[in-house]
Structures are given as C-alpha cells and as structure tokens.
CSV table of C-alpha atoms in Angstrom, one decimal:
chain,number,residue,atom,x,y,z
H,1,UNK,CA,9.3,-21.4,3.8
H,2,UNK,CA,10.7,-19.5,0.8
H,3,UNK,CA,10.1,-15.7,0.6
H,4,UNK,CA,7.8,-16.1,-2.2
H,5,UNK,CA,5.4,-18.2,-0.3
H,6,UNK,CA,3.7,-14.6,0.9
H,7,UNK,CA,3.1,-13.4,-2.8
H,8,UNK,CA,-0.4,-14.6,-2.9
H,9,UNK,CA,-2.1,-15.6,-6.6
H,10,UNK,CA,0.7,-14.3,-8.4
H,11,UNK,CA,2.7,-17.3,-9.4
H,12,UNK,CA,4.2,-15.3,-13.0
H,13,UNK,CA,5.6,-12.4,-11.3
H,14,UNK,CA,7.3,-14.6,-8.8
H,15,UNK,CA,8.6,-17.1,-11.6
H,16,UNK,CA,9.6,-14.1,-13.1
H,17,UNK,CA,11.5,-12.5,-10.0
H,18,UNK,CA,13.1,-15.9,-8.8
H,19,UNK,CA,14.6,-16.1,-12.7
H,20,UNK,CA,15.7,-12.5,-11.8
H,21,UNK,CA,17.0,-13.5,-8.3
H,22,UNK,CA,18.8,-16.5,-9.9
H,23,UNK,CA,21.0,-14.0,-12.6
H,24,UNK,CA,21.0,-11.6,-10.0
H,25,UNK,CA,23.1,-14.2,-7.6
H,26,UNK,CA,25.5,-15.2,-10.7
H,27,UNK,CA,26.8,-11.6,-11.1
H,28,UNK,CA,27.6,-11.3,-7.7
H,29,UNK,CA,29.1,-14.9,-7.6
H,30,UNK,CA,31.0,-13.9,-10.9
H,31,UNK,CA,32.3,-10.8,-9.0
H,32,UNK,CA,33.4,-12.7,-6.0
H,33,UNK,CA,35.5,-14.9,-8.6
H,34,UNK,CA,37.2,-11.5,-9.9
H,35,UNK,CA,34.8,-9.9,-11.8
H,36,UNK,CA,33.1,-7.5,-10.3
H,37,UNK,CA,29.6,-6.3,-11.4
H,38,UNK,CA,29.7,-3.1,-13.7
H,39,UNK,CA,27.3,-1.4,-14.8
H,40,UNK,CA,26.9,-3.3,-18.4
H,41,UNK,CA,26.0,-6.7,-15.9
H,42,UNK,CA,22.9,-5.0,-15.3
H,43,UNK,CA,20.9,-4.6,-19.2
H,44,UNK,CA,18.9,-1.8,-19.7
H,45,UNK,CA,15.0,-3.0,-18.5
H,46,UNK,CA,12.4,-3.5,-21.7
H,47,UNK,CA,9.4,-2.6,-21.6
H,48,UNK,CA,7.3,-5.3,-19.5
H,49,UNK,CA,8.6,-8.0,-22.0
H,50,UNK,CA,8.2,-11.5,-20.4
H,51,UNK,CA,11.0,-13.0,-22.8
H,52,UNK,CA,13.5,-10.9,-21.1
H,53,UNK,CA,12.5,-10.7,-18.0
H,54,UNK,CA,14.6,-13.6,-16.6
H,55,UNK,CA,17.7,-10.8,-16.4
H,56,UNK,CA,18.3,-8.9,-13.9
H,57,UNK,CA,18.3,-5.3,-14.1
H,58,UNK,CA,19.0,-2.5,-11.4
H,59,UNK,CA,15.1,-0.8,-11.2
H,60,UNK,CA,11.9,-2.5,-10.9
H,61,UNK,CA,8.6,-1.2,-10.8
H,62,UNK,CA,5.6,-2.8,-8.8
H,63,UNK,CA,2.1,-2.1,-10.1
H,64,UNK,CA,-1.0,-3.4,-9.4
H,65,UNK,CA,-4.4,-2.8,-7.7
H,66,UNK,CA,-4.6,-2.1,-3.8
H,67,UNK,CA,-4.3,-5.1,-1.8
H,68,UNK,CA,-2.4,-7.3,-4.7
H,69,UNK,CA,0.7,-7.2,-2.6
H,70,UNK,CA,3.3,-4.6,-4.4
H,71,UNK,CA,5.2,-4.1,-1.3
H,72,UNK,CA,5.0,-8.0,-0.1
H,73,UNK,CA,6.6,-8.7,-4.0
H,74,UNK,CA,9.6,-6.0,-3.4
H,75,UNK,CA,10.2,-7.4,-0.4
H,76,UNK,CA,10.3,-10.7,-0.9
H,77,UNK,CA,12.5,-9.8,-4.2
H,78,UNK,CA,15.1,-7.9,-2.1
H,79,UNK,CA,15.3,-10.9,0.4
H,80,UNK,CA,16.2,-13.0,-2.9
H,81,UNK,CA,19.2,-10.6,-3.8
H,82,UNK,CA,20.3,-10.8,0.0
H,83,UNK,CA,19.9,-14.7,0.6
H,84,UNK,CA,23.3,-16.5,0.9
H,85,UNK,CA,22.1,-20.2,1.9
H,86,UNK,CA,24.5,-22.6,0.9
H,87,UNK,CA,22.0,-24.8,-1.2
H,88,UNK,CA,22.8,-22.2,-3.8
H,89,UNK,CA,26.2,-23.9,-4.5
H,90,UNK,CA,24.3,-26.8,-4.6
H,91,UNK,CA,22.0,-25.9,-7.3
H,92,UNK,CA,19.0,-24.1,-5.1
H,93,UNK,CA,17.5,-20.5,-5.7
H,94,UNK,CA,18.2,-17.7,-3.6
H,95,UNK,CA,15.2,-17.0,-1.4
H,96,UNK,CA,15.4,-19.7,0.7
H,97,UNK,CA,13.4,-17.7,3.6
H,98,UNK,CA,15.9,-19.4,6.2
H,99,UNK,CA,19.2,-17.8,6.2
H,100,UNK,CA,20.3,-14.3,7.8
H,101,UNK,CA,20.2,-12.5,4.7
H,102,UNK,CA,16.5,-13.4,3.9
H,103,UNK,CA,15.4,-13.1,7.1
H,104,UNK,CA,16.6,-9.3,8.2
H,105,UNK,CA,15.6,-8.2,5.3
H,106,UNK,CA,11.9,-9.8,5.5
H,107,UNK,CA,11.8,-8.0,8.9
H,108,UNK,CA,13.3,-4.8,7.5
H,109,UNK,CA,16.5,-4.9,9.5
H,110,UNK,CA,19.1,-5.6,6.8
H,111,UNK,CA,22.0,-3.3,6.6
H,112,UNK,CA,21.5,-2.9,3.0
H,113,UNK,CA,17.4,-3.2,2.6
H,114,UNK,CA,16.3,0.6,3.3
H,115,UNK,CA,12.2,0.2,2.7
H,116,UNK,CA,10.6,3.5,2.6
H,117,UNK,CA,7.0,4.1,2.9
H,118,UNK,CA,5.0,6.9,4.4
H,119,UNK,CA,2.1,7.8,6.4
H,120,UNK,CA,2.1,11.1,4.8
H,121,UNK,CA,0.2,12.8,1.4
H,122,UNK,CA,3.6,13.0,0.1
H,123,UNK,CA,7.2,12.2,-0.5
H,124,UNK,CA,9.4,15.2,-1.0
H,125,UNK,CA,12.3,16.4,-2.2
H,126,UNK,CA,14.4,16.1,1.0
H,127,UNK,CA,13.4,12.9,1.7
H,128,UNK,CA,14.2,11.4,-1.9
H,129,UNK,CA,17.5,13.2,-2.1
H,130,UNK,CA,18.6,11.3,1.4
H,131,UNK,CA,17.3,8.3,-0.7
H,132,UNK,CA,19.9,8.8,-3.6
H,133,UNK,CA,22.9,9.6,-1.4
H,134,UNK,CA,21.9,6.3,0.0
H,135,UNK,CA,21.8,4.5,-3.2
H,136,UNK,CA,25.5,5.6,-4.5
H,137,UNK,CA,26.9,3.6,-1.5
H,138,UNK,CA,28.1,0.4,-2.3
H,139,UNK,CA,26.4,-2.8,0.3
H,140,UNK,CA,27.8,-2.9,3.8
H,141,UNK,CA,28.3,-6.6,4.1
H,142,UNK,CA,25.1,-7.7,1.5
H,143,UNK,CA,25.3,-8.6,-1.6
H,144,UNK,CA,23.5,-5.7,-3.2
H,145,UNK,CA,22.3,-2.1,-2.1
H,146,UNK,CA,18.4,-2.6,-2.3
H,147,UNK,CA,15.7,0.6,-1.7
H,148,UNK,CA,12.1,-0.3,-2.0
H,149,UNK,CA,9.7,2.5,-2.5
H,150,UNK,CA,6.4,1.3,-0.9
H,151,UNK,CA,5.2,4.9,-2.1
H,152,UNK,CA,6.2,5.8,-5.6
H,153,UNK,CA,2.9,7.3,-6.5
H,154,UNK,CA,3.1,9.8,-3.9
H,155,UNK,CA,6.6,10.9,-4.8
H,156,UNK,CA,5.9,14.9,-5.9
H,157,UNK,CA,7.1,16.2,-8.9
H,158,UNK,CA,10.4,17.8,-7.7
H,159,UNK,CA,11.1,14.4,-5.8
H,160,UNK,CA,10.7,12.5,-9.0
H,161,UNK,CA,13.0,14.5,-10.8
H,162,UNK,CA,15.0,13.8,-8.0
H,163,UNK,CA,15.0,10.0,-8.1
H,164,UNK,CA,15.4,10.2,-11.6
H,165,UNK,CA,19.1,10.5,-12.4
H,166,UNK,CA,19.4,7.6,-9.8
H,167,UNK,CA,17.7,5.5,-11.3
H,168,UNK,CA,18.7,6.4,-15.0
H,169,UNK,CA,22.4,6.1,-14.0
H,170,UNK,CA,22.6,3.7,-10.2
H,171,UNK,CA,25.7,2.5,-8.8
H,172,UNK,CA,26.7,-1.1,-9.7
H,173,UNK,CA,24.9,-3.2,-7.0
H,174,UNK,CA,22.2,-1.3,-6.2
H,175,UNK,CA,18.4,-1.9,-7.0
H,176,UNK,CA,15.4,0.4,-6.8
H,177,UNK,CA,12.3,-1.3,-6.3
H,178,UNK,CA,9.7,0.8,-6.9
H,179,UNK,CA,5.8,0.3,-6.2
H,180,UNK,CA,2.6,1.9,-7.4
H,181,UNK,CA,-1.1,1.5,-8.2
H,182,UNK,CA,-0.5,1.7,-12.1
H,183,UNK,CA,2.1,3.4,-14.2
H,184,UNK,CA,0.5,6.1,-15.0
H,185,UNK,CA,1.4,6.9,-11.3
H,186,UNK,CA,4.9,7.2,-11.7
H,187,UNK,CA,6.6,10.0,-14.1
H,188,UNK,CA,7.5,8.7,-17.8
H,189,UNK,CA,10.7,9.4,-17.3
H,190,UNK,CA,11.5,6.8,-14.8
H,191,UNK,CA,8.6,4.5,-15.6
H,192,UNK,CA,10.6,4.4,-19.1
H,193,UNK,CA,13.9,3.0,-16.9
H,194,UNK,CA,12.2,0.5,-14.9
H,195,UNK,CA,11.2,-3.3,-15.7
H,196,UNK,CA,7.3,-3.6,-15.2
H,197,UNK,CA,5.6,-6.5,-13.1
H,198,UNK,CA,2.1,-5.9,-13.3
H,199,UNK,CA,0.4,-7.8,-10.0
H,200,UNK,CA,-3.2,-8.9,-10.5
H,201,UNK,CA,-5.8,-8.7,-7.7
H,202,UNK,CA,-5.1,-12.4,-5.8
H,203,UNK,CA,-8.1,-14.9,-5.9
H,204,UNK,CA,-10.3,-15.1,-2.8
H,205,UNK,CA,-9.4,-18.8,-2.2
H,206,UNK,CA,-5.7,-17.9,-2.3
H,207,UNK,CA,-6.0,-14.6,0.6
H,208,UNK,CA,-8.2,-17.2,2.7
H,209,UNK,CA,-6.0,-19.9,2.6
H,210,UNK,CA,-2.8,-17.3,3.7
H,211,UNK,CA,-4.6,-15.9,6.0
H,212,UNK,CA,-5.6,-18.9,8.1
H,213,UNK,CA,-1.7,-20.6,7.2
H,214,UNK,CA,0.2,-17.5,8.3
H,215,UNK,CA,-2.1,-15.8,10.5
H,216,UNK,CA,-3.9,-18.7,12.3
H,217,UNK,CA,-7.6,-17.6,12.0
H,218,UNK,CA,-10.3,-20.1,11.6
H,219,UNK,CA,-11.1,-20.9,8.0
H,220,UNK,CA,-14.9,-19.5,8.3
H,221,UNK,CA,-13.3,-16.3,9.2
H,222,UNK,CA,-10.6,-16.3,7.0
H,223,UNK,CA,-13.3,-17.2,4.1
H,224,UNK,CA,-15.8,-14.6,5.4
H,225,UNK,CA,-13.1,-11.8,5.0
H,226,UNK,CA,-11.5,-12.7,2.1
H,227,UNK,CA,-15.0,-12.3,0.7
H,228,UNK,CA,-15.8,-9.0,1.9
H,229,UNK,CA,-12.6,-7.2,1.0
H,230,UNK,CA,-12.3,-9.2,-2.7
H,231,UNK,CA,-9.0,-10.4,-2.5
H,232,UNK,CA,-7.5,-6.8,-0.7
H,233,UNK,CA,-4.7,-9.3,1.7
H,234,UNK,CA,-4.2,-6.3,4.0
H,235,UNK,CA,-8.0,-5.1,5.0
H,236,UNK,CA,-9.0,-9.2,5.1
H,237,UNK,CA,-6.7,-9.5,7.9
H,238,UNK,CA,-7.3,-6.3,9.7
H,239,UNK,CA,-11.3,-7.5,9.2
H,240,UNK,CA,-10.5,-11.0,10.3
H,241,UNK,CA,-8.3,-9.6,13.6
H,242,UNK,CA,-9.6,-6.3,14.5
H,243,UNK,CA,-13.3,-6.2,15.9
H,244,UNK,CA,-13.5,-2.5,16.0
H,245,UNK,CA,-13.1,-2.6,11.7
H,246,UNK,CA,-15.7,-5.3,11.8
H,247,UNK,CA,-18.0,-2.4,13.8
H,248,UNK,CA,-16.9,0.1,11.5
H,249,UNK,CA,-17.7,-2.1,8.3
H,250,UNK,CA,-21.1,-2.8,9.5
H,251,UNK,CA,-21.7,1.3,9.9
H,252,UNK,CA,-21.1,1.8,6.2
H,253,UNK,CA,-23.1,-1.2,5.0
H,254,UNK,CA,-26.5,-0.1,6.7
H,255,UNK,CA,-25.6,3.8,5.1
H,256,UNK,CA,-27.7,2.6,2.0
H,257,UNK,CA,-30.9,2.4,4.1
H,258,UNK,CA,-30.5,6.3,5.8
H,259,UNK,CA,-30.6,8.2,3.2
H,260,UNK,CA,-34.4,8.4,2.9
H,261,UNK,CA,-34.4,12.3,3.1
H,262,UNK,CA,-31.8,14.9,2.8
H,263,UNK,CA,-31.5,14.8,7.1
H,264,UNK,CA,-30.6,11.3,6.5
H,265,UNK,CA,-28.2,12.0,4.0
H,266,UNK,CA,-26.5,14.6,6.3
H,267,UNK,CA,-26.3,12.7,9.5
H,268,UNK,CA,-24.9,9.6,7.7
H,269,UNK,CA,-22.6,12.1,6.2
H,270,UNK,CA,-21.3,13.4,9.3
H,271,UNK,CA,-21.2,10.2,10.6
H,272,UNK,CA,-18.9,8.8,7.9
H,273,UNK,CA,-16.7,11.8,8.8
H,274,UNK,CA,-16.6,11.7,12.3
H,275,UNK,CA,-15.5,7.9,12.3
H,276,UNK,CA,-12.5,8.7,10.0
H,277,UNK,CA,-11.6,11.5,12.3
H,278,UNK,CA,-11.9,9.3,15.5
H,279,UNK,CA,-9.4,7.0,13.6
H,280,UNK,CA,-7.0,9.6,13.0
H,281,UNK,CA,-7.0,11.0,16.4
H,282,UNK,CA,-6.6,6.9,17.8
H,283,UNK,CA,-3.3,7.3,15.6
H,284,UNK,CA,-2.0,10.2,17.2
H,285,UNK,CA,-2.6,9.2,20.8
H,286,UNK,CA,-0.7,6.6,20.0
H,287,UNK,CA,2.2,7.9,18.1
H,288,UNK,CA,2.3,12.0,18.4
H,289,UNK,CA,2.7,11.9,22.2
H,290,UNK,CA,5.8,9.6,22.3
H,291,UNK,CA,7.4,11.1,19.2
H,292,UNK,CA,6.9,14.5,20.8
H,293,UNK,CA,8.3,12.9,23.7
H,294,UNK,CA,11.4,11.6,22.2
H,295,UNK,CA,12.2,15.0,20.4
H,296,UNK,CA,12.0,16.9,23.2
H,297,UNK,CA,14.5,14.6,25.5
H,298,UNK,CA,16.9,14.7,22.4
H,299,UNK,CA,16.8,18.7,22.2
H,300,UNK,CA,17.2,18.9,25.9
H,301,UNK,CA,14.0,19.8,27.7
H,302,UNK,CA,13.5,18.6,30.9
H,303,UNK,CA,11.1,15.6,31.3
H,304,UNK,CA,7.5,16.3,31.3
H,305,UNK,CA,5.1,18.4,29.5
H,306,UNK,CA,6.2,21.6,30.7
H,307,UNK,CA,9.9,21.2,30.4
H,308,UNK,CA,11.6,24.3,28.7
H,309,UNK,CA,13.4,23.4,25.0
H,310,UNK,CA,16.6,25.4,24.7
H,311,UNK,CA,16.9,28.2,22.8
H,312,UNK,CA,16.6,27.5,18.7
H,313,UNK,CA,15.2,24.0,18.8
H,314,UNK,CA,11.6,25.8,18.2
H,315,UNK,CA,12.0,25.2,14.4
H,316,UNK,CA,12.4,21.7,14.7
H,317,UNK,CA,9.2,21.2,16.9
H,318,UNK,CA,7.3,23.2,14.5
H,319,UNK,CA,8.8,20.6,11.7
H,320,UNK,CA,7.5,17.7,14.1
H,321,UNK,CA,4.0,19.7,14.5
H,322,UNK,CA,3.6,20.0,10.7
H,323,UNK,CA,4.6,16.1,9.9
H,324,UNK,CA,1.9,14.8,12.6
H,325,UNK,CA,-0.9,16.8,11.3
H,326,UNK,CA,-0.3,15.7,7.8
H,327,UNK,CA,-0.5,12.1,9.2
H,328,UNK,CA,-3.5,12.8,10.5
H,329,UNK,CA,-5.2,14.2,7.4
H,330,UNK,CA,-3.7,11.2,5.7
H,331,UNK,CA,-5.1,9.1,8.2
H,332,UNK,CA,-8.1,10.9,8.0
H,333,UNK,CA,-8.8,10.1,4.0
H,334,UNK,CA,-7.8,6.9,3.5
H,335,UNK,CA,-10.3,5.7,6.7
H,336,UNK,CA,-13.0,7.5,4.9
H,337,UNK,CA,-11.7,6.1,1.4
H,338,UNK,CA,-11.9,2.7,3.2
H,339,UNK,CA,-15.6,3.2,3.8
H,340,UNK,CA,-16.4,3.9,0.6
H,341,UNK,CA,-14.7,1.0,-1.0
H,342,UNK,CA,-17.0,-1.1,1.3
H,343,UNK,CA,-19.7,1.3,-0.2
H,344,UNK,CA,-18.9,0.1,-3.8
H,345,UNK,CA,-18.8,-3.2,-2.4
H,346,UNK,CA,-22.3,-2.8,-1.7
H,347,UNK,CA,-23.6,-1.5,-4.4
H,348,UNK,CA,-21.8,-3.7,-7.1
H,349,UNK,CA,-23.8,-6.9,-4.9
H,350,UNK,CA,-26.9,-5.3,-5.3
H,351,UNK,CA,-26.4,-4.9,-9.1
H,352,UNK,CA,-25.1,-8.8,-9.1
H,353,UNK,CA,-28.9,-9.7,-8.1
H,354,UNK,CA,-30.8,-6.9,-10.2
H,355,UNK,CA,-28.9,-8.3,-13.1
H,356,UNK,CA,-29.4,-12.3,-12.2
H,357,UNK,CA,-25.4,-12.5,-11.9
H,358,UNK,CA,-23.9,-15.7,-10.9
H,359,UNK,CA,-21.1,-14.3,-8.8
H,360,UNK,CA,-20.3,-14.5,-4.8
H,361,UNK,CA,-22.0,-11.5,-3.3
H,362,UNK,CA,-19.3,-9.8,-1.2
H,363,UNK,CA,-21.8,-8.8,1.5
H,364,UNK,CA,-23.6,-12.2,1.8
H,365,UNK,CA,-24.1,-11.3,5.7
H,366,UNK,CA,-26.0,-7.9,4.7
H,367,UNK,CA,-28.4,-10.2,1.8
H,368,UNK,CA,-31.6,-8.8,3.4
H,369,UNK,CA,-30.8,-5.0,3.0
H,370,UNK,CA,-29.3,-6.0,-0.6
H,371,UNK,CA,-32.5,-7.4,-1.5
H,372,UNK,CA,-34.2,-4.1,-0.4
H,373,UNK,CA,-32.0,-1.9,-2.2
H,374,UNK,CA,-32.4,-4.1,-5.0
H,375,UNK,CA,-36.2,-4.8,-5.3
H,376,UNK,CA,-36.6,-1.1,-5.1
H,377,UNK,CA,-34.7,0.4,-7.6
H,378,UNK,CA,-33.0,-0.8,-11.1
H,379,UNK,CA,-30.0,-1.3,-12.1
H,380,UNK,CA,-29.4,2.0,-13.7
H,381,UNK,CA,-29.8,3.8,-10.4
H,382,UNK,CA,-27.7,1.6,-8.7
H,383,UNK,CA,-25.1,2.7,-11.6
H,384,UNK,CA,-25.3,6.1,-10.9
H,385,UNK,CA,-25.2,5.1,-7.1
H,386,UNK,CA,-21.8,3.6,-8.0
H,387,UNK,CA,-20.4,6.3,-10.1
H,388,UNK,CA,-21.8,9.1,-7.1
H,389,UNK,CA,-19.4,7.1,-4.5
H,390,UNK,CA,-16.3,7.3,-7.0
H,391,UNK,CA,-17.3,11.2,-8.0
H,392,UNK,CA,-16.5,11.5,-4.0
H,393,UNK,CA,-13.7,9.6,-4.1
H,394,UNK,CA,-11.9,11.8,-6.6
H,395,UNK,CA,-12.9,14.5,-5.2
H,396,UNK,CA,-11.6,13.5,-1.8
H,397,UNK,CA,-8.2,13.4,-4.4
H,398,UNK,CA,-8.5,16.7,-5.7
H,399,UNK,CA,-8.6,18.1,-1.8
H,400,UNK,CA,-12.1,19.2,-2.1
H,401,UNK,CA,-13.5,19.3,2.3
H,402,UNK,CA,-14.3,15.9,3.6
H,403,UNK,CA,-17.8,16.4,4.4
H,404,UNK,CA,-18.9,18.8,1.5
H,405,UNK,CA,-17.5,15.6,-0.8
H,406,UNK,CA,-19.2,12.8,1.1
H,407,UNK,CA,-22.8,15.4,1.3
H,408,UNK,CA,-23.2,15.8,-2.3
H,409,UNK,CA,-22.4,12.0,-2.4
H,410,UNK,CA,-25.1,10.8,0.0
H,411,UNK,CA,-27.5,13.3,-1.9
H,412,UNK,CA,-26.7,11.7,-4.6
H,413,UNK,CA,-27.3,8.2,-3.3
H,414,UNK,CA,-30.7,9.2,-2.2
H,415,UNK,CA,-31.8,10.6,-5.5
H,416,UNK,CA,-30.4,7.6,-7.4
C-alpha cells in the first residue's frame, strides 16, 4: 500500500506531491553522488502554480476544510521524502508504504519526522523556537529533516514571527510542512514562502469506501457515517466506532424540536454545555492524572497523592496545572463546536426539502423531525436558523462564555 492510498478524493494534490517526492529523491541521490543539496536545489515556491509544482521546494503549506485530510497529506508527503525502497533504482516512486523509512514516519517514530500538533488554544513562542533549533539540524540517518505543523493556524503572532526566518531561510534538507484551514490562517509573511496545495472536502463514496478498507466496518455503517459528517474522514470514523458520539449526535439532532419556549431554549442550552464539559473532564481523567503522575516521580516526590515535591519544583507543577486546564477549555469548545456543526447539518437538510433539492439529506435517519421543521417554517427562517448557529460559533471564537453564546443562539433558533 503506498502512503498516498490514505489521501482520500484528492488524487491532484497527491500527483502533485509524488512529482515533488520524485525531485525531492533526485537531489538527495545527486548529493549522495558528490553533490550535496544547497540551498539553490530547493527553488523558491510560486504561488499555488500547478505548472511548477512538480519541484520540490523546502516549505509546504496544507489548506483545506476540516476533515479534507491536511495532516494525513503532510504525512504521507514526509513518508515520501524518507522512503528508501530499492524499486527506486529501478524506476519506482518514493512512497512505497513498505520500507522502514515510510513506515516510522507513518507512525510518527522517524528520527527525522517531528509532527507537532496540539490539544491547546495555542502554539507559543517557546514551543516554535524549540521547533527552529530543530530545523537547523541536519537528518540523523534520513534523508531530509521534515517538521509537520498539524496546527499552523493556531500559531500566535510572536510564534509566527518566530517560524518565519526558518522558513524564509531553512537549512539545506529540511522541509516545513505546514497545515491550516485556509490561508488566510497563516501570516502573509510565511504564507508568501510556502507552496500551496489546496485540499478539497473528499467525496462521500470515497470516506466510505476507506473507512470500511482500512478500518473494517460494515459498508451500511461506513455509508451511514460518511453521510452524516459530509465527507469529514475523522468524525465518520469516530461516528462509525464510538457509540457514545452516536448518543451524543442524536442529542443535538432532536435540539430543533425543544426550543418551543425560552425554558426550552435554556435547558437545551445547558444541556449542549454540560455534554462538552463532561467530554472535557473524560479527557482529563484520562490524561491529567498520569501526567501529574509522571511529573511528580521525575521531580522526586514520593509515590502517591500526598508525596512531598522538593523544594522549587512548585513552578513547574503550576506550568503542568496551567497546560491541562487549557486542554480542557480546548476540549471543551471544539465538543460543543462539534455539536453545532451537526446543527448546521440539520438545518441545511431541512432547507434541501423546503427548496425541492435533489441532494442526499445528511440526516436521512432524523427525516420525520426534518419534515416537521420544514412543513412549519420557510426557508428564510431556516436561513436565519443557519446564520444564528454560525453567529455562535464565532462568538465561541472571539472567547465570548460558552452558555451566554449558545443562549442567545437557541433564542434565536426559536424565534426563527
């Protein structure tokens, strides 16, 4: 299986990486011969021009909606630049999916594949300028020093300033590979540096038919949940394997029909934001404790609970304190951002049958409340419904409390 069997409906970007891969392999073999790469192997990246993007260049950026499969791209992209089958000499691409080099750094345990992403709001400055001092060493025992930035949106200013000189002016055989929503996520400055692949959301067929090759669930399944989530590869296979979402999901599609009066609108409110909590506090039950744990055995305290840390390690517990409860408010918002994507959901199949539209409803299982919704309002309600759940969830981006947000959005639902 070759890396790129995993980046689903997006057969140009791949032909354009494995064109990449394949120039990206000749400088390296032309190095090994004598000539080491230099910094003029590696052109300076146009801007998103398909004629020239059969070069390989030293920063990449990854954009596309959520679910497209940025990250899944970058990676299979740095297992290309690692592979070393021998079919190359034989006239094969790199990225055979086989050999050591794809394979560690598929699983993320290649030497010279660092993959950052974060549960965090934000990437800072200390944690980018680690990432540069790692990107001006030359590869251990790879063929080139790859970083893949699952997270470049949520780089903050400062750290983008800091990322910039690496990526203006990288060491020889290193690649940044960098991944966001859209470019206007990632500063101009390095946007500018960067060659663009623009991913497009996959094709419901396609996610099915990976989902029930790769992960093994039954085609109805697969189908059912490539419906629901429209393409998003990463929620169709936590909704095809994880009953619990499957609960949740069928929670948010019955919020429609409770928001008869403004106590309606409340409870379902409160309910919305007491779910996302209960998913953040699952997360830290399951990671805080043992992290907790760990730091305290490597500072010293005694085993347990109420073992003593030595003197001056307070600052660091504090640090550890600080980083899980950011997780959890991150945790927090993108469970209740989750919901009200599936709330959008809703609402677009309900304007599919006030308008007569020929399209899969995403929600075929809910048809009957649909139906309601839709026999007893019009389409430009259901509009306004629509833009009520995105008001909430930009402001839900601008840091505005959790349940005043989703309130004035139930309200809002209810009057229509």
């Amino acid at each position: 299986m070759a890396v790129w069997d995993d980046v689903v409906g997006q057969d140009r970007v791949t032909a354009q990486l494995a064109a990449a891969a394949r120039d990206a392999d000749a400088l390296i073999s032309a190095g090994r011969a004598g000539r080491e790469p230099a910094r003029g192997d590696q052109p300076e990246p146009p801007s998103a021009d398909p004629g020239g993007a059969s070069q390989m260049t030293h920063a990449w950026l990854f954009t596309g909606p959520p679910g497209s499969g940025r990250s899944t791209a970058a990676r299979a992209f740095a297992a290309a630049l690692q592979c070393v089958s021998p079919d190359r000499a034989l006239g094969g691409g790199p990225g055979c999916g086989f050999c050591d080099g794809c394979h560690t750094a598929l699983i993320g345990t290649h030497a010279d594949v660092e993959i950052v992403r974060t549960d965090l709001l934000s990437i800072g400055v200390k944690e980018t300028r680690d990432l540069v001092r790692r990107s001006s060493l030359s590869p251990s025992g790879g063929r080139w020093q790859v970083i893949v930035l699952e997270d470049a949106d949520r780089l903050t200013e400062g750290a983008g300033n800091v990322l910039l000189k690496a990526v203006e002016e990288p060491a020889p055989r290193t690649v940044w590979l960098l991944c966001a929503p859209s470019v206007e996520d990632v500063l101009p400055t390095i946007r500018s540096r960067c060659r663009l692949l623009s991913l497009r959301t996959p094709p419901v067929d396609a996610v099915a038919d990976v989902l029930v090759r790769r992960d093994g669930i039954e085609p109805d399944a697969a189908g059912r949940a490539a419906r629901a989530t429209q393409g998003h590869i990463g929620r169709a296979r936590r909704l095809a394997t994880d009953e619990r979402a499957r609960a949740r999901r069928a929670a948010v599609l019955k919020l429609p029909l409770r928001v008869d009066d403004i106590g309606g609108c409340l409870k379902a409110a409160q309910e919305l934001i007491d779910a996302a909590g209960e998913d953040a506090k699952q997360v830290a039950e399951e990671v805080d404790t043992k992290e907790t744990e760990e730091l305290r055995a490597a500072l010293g305290a005694a085993a347990g609970t109420n073992g003593r840390l030595p003197r001056g390690t307070a600052g660091a517990m504090k640090e550890l304190q600080d980083k899980q409860k950011r997780r959890s408010t991150r945790t927090q918002r993108d469970s209740l951002d989750l919901a009200l994507v599936d709330l959008t959901g809703f609402y677009r199949d309900v304007l599919a049958l006030q308008m007569g539209a020929s399209v899969p409803l995403a929600n075929d299982e809910v048809r009957d409340s649909l139906q309601r919704i839709a026999t007893a309002s019009t389409p430009e309600r259901t509009l306004r419904r629509i833009e009520a759940v995105i008001a909430c969830r930009e402001a839900l981006d601008r840091n505005v409390a959790p349940l005043l947000a989703v309130e004035a959005m139930t309200v809002a639902l209810r009057a229509g």
